[in-house]
GROMACS .gro file of C-alpha atoms in nm:
model
  208
    1MET     CA    1   3.249  -6.048   1.563
    2THR     CA    2   2.930  -6.015   1.767
    3GLU     CA    3   2.604  -5.903   1.612
    4ASN     CA    4   2.600  -5.530   1.540
    5LYS     CA    5   2.380  -5.294   1.739
    6LYS     CA    6   2.343  -5.081   1.425
    7PRO     CA    7   2.319  -5.184   1.059
    8LEU     CA    8   2.593  -5.188   0.797
    9LEU     CA    9   2.494  -5.135   0.433
   10VAL     CA   10   2.753  -5.187   0.158
   11ILE     CA   11   2.726  -5.065  -0.201
   12GLU     CA   12   2.924  -5.255  -0.465
   13GLY     CA   13   2.959  -5.247  -0.841
   14GLY     CA   14   3.204  -5.239  -1.126
   15SER     CA   15   3.334  -4.934  -1.307
   16GLY     CA   16   3.055  -4.744  -1.483
   17SER     CA   17   2.780  -4.935  -1.303
   18GLY     CA   18   2.602  -4.623  -1.180
   19LYS     CA   19   2.692  -4.697  -0.820
   20THR     CA   20   2.772  -4.334  -0.740
   21THR     CA   21   2.437  -4.213  -0.876
   22ALA     CA   22   2.255  -4.479  -0.677
   23ILE     CA   23   2.433  -4.380  -0.357
   24LYS     CA   24   2.321  -4.020  -0.397
   25GLY     CA   25   1.960  -4.134  -0.417
   26ILE     CA   26   1.987  -4.376  -0.127
   27ARG     CA   27   2.150  -4.122   0.104
   28GLU     CA   28   1.837  -3.907   0.085
   29TYR     CA   29   1.663  -4.186   0.279
   30LEU     CA   30   1.950  -4.253   0.521
   31GLN     CA   31   2.028  -3.903   0.641
   32ASP     CA   32   2.109  -4.008   0.999
   33TRP     CA   33   2.359  -4.266   0.877
   34LYS     CA   34   2.734  -4.216   0.851
   35PHE     CA   35   2.883  -4.251   0.503
   36PHE     CA   36   3.237  -4.358   0.415
   37ARG     CA   37   3.407  -4.451   0.091
   38GLU     CA   38   3.668  -4.716   0.022
   39PRO     CA   39   3.951  -4.683  -0.018
   40GLY     CA   40   3.960  -4.381   0.209
   41GLY     CA   41   3.717  -4.273   0.478
   42THR     CA   42   3.996  -4.155   0.708
   43ASP     CA   43   4.288  -3.916   0.654
   44TYR     CA   44   4.524  -4.213   0.644
   45GLY     CA   45   4.299  -4.400   0.404
   46GLU     CA   46   4.273  -4.104   0.167
   47LEU     CA   47   4.653  -4.085   0.147
   48LEU     CA   48   4.666  -4.453   0.057
   49ARG     CA   49   4.387  -4.406  -0.198
   50THR     CA   50   4.587  -4.142  -0.381
   51ALA     CA   51   4.899  -4.358  -0.375
   52VAL     CA   52   4.744  -4.678  -0.507
   53GLN     CA   53   4.446  -4.583  -0.722
   54GLU     CA   54   4.509  -4.263  -0.915
   55THR     CA   55   4.640  -4.253  -1.273
   56HIS     CA   56   4.989  -4.132  -1.180
   57GLY     CA   57   5.180  -4.383  -1.392
   58ILE     CA   58   5.357  -4.551  -1.100
   59GLU     CA   59   5.392  -4.929  -1.133
   60ILE     CA   60   5.204  -5.108  -0.854
   61ASP     CA   61   5.217  -5.483  -0.800
   62PRO     CA   62   4.866  -5.632  -0.758
   63MET     CA   63   4.951  -5.790  -0.422
   64ALA     CA   64   5.099  -5.461  -0.302
   65ALA     CA   65   4.780  -5.284  -0.411
   66PHE     CA   66   4.565  -5.537  -0.226
   67LEU     CA   67   4.765  -5.502   0.095
   68THR     CA   68   4.746  -5.123   0.068
   69TYR     CA   69   4.369  -5.139   0.031
   70SER     CA   70   4.357  -5.375   0.329
   71ALA     CA   71   4.556  -5.129   0.542
   72SER     CA   72   4.316  -4.848   0.451
   73ARG     CA   73   4.021  -5.078   0.523
   74ALA     CA   74   4.155  -5.189   0.861
   75ASN     CA   75   4.197  -4.828   0.972
   76LEU     CA   76   3.847  -4.728   0.858
   77ILE     CA   77   3.671  -5.029   1.009
   78ASN     CA   78   3.850  -5.018   1.342
   79THR     CA   79   3.854  -4.642   1.402
   80ARG     CA   80   3.520  -4.541   1.248
   81VAL     CA   81   3.281  -4.818   1.148
   82ILE     CA   82   3.293  -5.060   1.441
   83PRO     CA   83   3.261  -4.784   1.706
   84ILE     CA   84   2.949  -4.655   1.527
   85LEU     CA   85   2.795  -5.001   1.491
   86GLU     CA   86   2.860  -5.075   1.858
   87GLY     CA   87   2.691  -4.752   1.963
   88LEU     CA   88   3.009  -4.582   2.079
   89ARG     CA   89   2.993  -4.307   1.816
   90GLU     CA   90   2.708  -4.111   1.661
   91GLY     CA   91   2.516  -4.252   1.365
   92LYS     CA   92   2.204  -4.461   1.306
   93GLY     CA   93   2.399  -4.696   1.081
   94VAL     CA   94   2.690  -4.705   0.836
   95LEU     CA   95   2.675  -4.683   0.457
   96LEU     CA   96   2.995  -4.796   0.284
   97ASP     CA   97   3.081  -4.720  -0.077
   98ARG     CA   98   3.273  -5.048  -0.135
   99TYR     CA   99   3.410  -5.304   0.110
  100TRP     CA  100   3.652  -5.597   0.084
  101PHE     CA  101   3.427  -5.748  -0.182
  102SER     CA  102   3.578  -5.491  -0.419
  103SER     CA  103   3.923  -5.635  -0.350
  104TYR     CA  104   3.785  -5.982  -0.417
  105ALA     CA  105   3.651  -5.865  -0.753
  106TYR     CA  106   3.930  -5.632  -0.866
  107GLN     CA  107   4.249  -5.777  -0.720
  108SER     CA  108   4.151  -6.136  -0.800
  109SER     CA  109   4.107  -6.013  -1.158
  110GLU     CA  110   4.475  -5.917  -1.139
  111LYS     CA  111   4.557  -6.274  -1.026
  112VAL     CA  112   4.580  -6.223  -0.651
  113ASP     CA  113   4.463  -6.550  -0.496
  114LYS     CA  114   4.102  -6.531  -0.379
  115ALA     CA  115   4.172  -6.735  -0.066
  116ILE     CA  116   4.439  -6.486   0.037
  117ILE     CA  117   4.202  -6.195  -0.025
  118VAL     CA  118   3.934  -6.350   0.195
  119ALA     CA  119   4.175  -6.445   0.474
  120VAL     CA  120   4.352  -6.109   0.493
  121SER     CA  121   4.024  -5.919   0.464
  122LYS     CA  122   3.878  -6.107   0.759
  123ILE     CA  123   4.180  -6.010   0.967
  124ALA     CA  124   4.168  -5.645   0.856
  125THR     CA  125   3.796  -5.612   0.934
  126LYS     CA  126   3.778  -5.841   1.241
  127GLY     CA  127   3.536  -6.055   1.043
  128LEU     CA  128   3.277  -5.778   1.016
  129MET     CA  129   3.008  -5.864   0.761
  130PRO     CA  130   2.731  -5.634   0.633
  131ASP     CA  131   2.359  -5.662   0.692
  132LEU     CA  132   2.302  -5.595   0.323
  133VAL     CA  133   2.504  -5.558   0.004
  134LEU     CA  134   2.344  -5.378  -0.289
  135HIS     CA  135   2.538  -5.485  -0.597
  136TYR     CA  136   2.479  -5.263  -0.900
  137ASP     CA  137   2.530  -5.486  -1.202
  138LEU     CA  138   2.575  -5.388  -1.566
  139ALA     CA  139   2.731  -5.563  -1.865
  140PRO     CA  140   3.092  -5.439  -1.897
  141GLU     CA  141   3.037  -5.339  -2.260
  142LEU     CA  142   2.771  -5.090  -2.151
  143ALA     CA  143   2.952  -4.986  -1.835
  144MET     CA  144   3.270  -4.893  -2.020
  145VAL     CA  145   3.079  -4.670  -2.261
  146ARG     CA  146   2.934  -4.487  -1.960
  147LYS     CA  147   3.270  -4.458  -1.786
  148MET     CA  148   3.460  -4.331  -2.087
  149ASN     CA  149   3.217  -4.038  -2.104
  150CYS     CA  150   3.311  -3.937  -1.748
  151ASP     CA  151   3.601  -3.714  -1.649
  152ASP     CA  152   3.660  -3.896  -1.318
  153LYS     CA  153   3.857  -4.211  -1.404
  154ASP     CA  154   4.108  -4.407  -1.197
  155ARG     CA  155   4.367  -4.657  -1.317
  156TYR     CA  156   4.122  -4.949  -1.299
  157ASP     CA  157   3.869  -4.768  -1.517
  158MET     CA  158   4.131  -4.753  -1.791
  159LYS     CA  159   4.184  -5.130  -1.807
  160GLU     CA  160   4.073  -5.351  -2.096
  161LEU     CA  161   3.723  -5.494  -2.134
  162ALA     CA  162   3.840  -5.846  -2.045
  163PHE     CA  163   3.951  -5.721  -1.703
  164HIS     CA  164   3.609  -5.570  -1.633
  165SER     CA  165   3.442  -5.892  -1.744
  166ARG     CA  166   3.649  -6.080  -1.484
  167VAL     CA  167   3.550  -5.824  -1.221
  168ARG     CA  168   3.183  -5.875  -1.300
  169ASP     CA  169   3.218  -6.254  -1.287
  170ALA     CA  170   3.383  -6.230  -0.944
  171TYR     CA  171   3.103  -6.009  -0.813
  172LEU     CA  172   2.839  -6.252  -0.939
  173GLU     CA  173   3.034  -6.532  -0.772
  174LEU     CA  174   2.999  -6.344  -0.443
  175SER     CA  175   2.625  -6.309  -0.499
  176VAL     CA  176   2.602  -6.689  -0.501
  177LYS     CA  177   2.837  -6.726  -0.204
  178TYR     CA  178   2.643  -6.482   0.018
  179PRO     CA  179   2.274  -6.515  -0.080
  180ASP     CA  180   2.145  -6.415   0.264
  181PHE     CA  181   2.261  -6.054   0.242
  182TRP     CA  182   2.362  -5.998  -0.122
  183ARG     CA  183   2.114  -5.847  -0.367
  184VAL     CA  184   2.186  -5.772  -0.733
  185ILE     CA  185   2.029  -5.458  -0.883
  186ASP     CA  186   1.998  -5.441  -1.263
  187VAL     CA  187   2.124  -5.097  -1.365
  188SER     CA  188   2.044  -5.134  -1.733
  189GLN     CA  189   1.705  -4.992  -1.627
  190SER     CA  190   1.618  -4.624  -1.590
  191ILE     CA  191   1.768  -4.433  -1.296
  192PRO     CA  192   1.427  -4.398  -1.122
  193LYS     CA  193   1.367  -4.775  -1.156
  194VAL     CA  194   1.712  -4.853  -1.016
  195LEU     CA  195   1.645  -4.630  -0.716
  196ASP     CA  196   1.301  -4.783  -0.669
  197ASP     CA  197   1.446  -5.136  -0.671
  198SER     CA  198   1.708  -5.022  -0.420
  199LEU     CA  199   1.450  -4.875  -0.184
  200VAL     CA  200   1.231  -5.185  -0.207
  201THR     CA  201   1.530  -5.393  -0.100
  202LEU     CA  202   1.616  -5.156   0.186
  203LYS     CA  203   1.258  -5.191   0.309
  204GLU     CA  204   1.277  -5.570   0.275
  205PHE     CA  205   1.577  -5.568   0.510
  206GLY     CA  206   1.418  -5.318   0.750
  207LEU     CA  207   1.673  -5.046   0.685
  208ILE     CA  208   1.420  -4.774   0.597
   0.00000   0.00000   0.00000
C-alpha cells in the first residue's frame, strides 16, 4: 500500500474503556473528517454486525466470527476508506472506531491464531496501516463495572473477566509491536484529562 494522501486515525479499546465517550470529544476537532465504525460502516457491514455481534443467542464459532468481521472490514476499507485517503472521495481524513487490531485482541482471546488474524487482515485491508492508533486502556475490573451499568451491551461485553484480561493483554502486546504509531491513553483519569491527553497526541502527530 502506498503512503496515504490523507490521514487515518484509529480508536481502539476494550469493553467499558470509555472509547465511545472519547470519540465524541475528538470528533469536535475533526469535523471535516469521515467517521466509520467497525464492524459496520457500510450497509453490508451493518448487516454482518447484527449477525455476528448482537446478543441473539446464536452459536458462532470464533473463526467464523473473525472471517465475518474481516468481510465487513474488507468492504469498508475498499469501498469507503481507501478512496477517501487517496483523494477520490470527500473528507480531510478518516476516523475509524476499531480496526483489525480489535480482531487481534478479541478473536485471539477466543483462541483464533494470531498469525492467521494478521495474515487475513492484511489481505482484507490491502495492508493499510493507520497514521495513529489511540488505545484507551483501563483495567478490566474497572471497565466491567462501567459496562455493566450501560444498557448497550453486545455478546463480548457479557463475557467473563478472564476474557477481558486476555483482550487487554493482546492490545498491550500490539502497543509494543507498533510503537511508531500506537499510543496508550490512561482512561482511569477524569474525562477532561483523557480528552486533553488525546488532543495532545493528535497535535504531536500533526492531525489537528
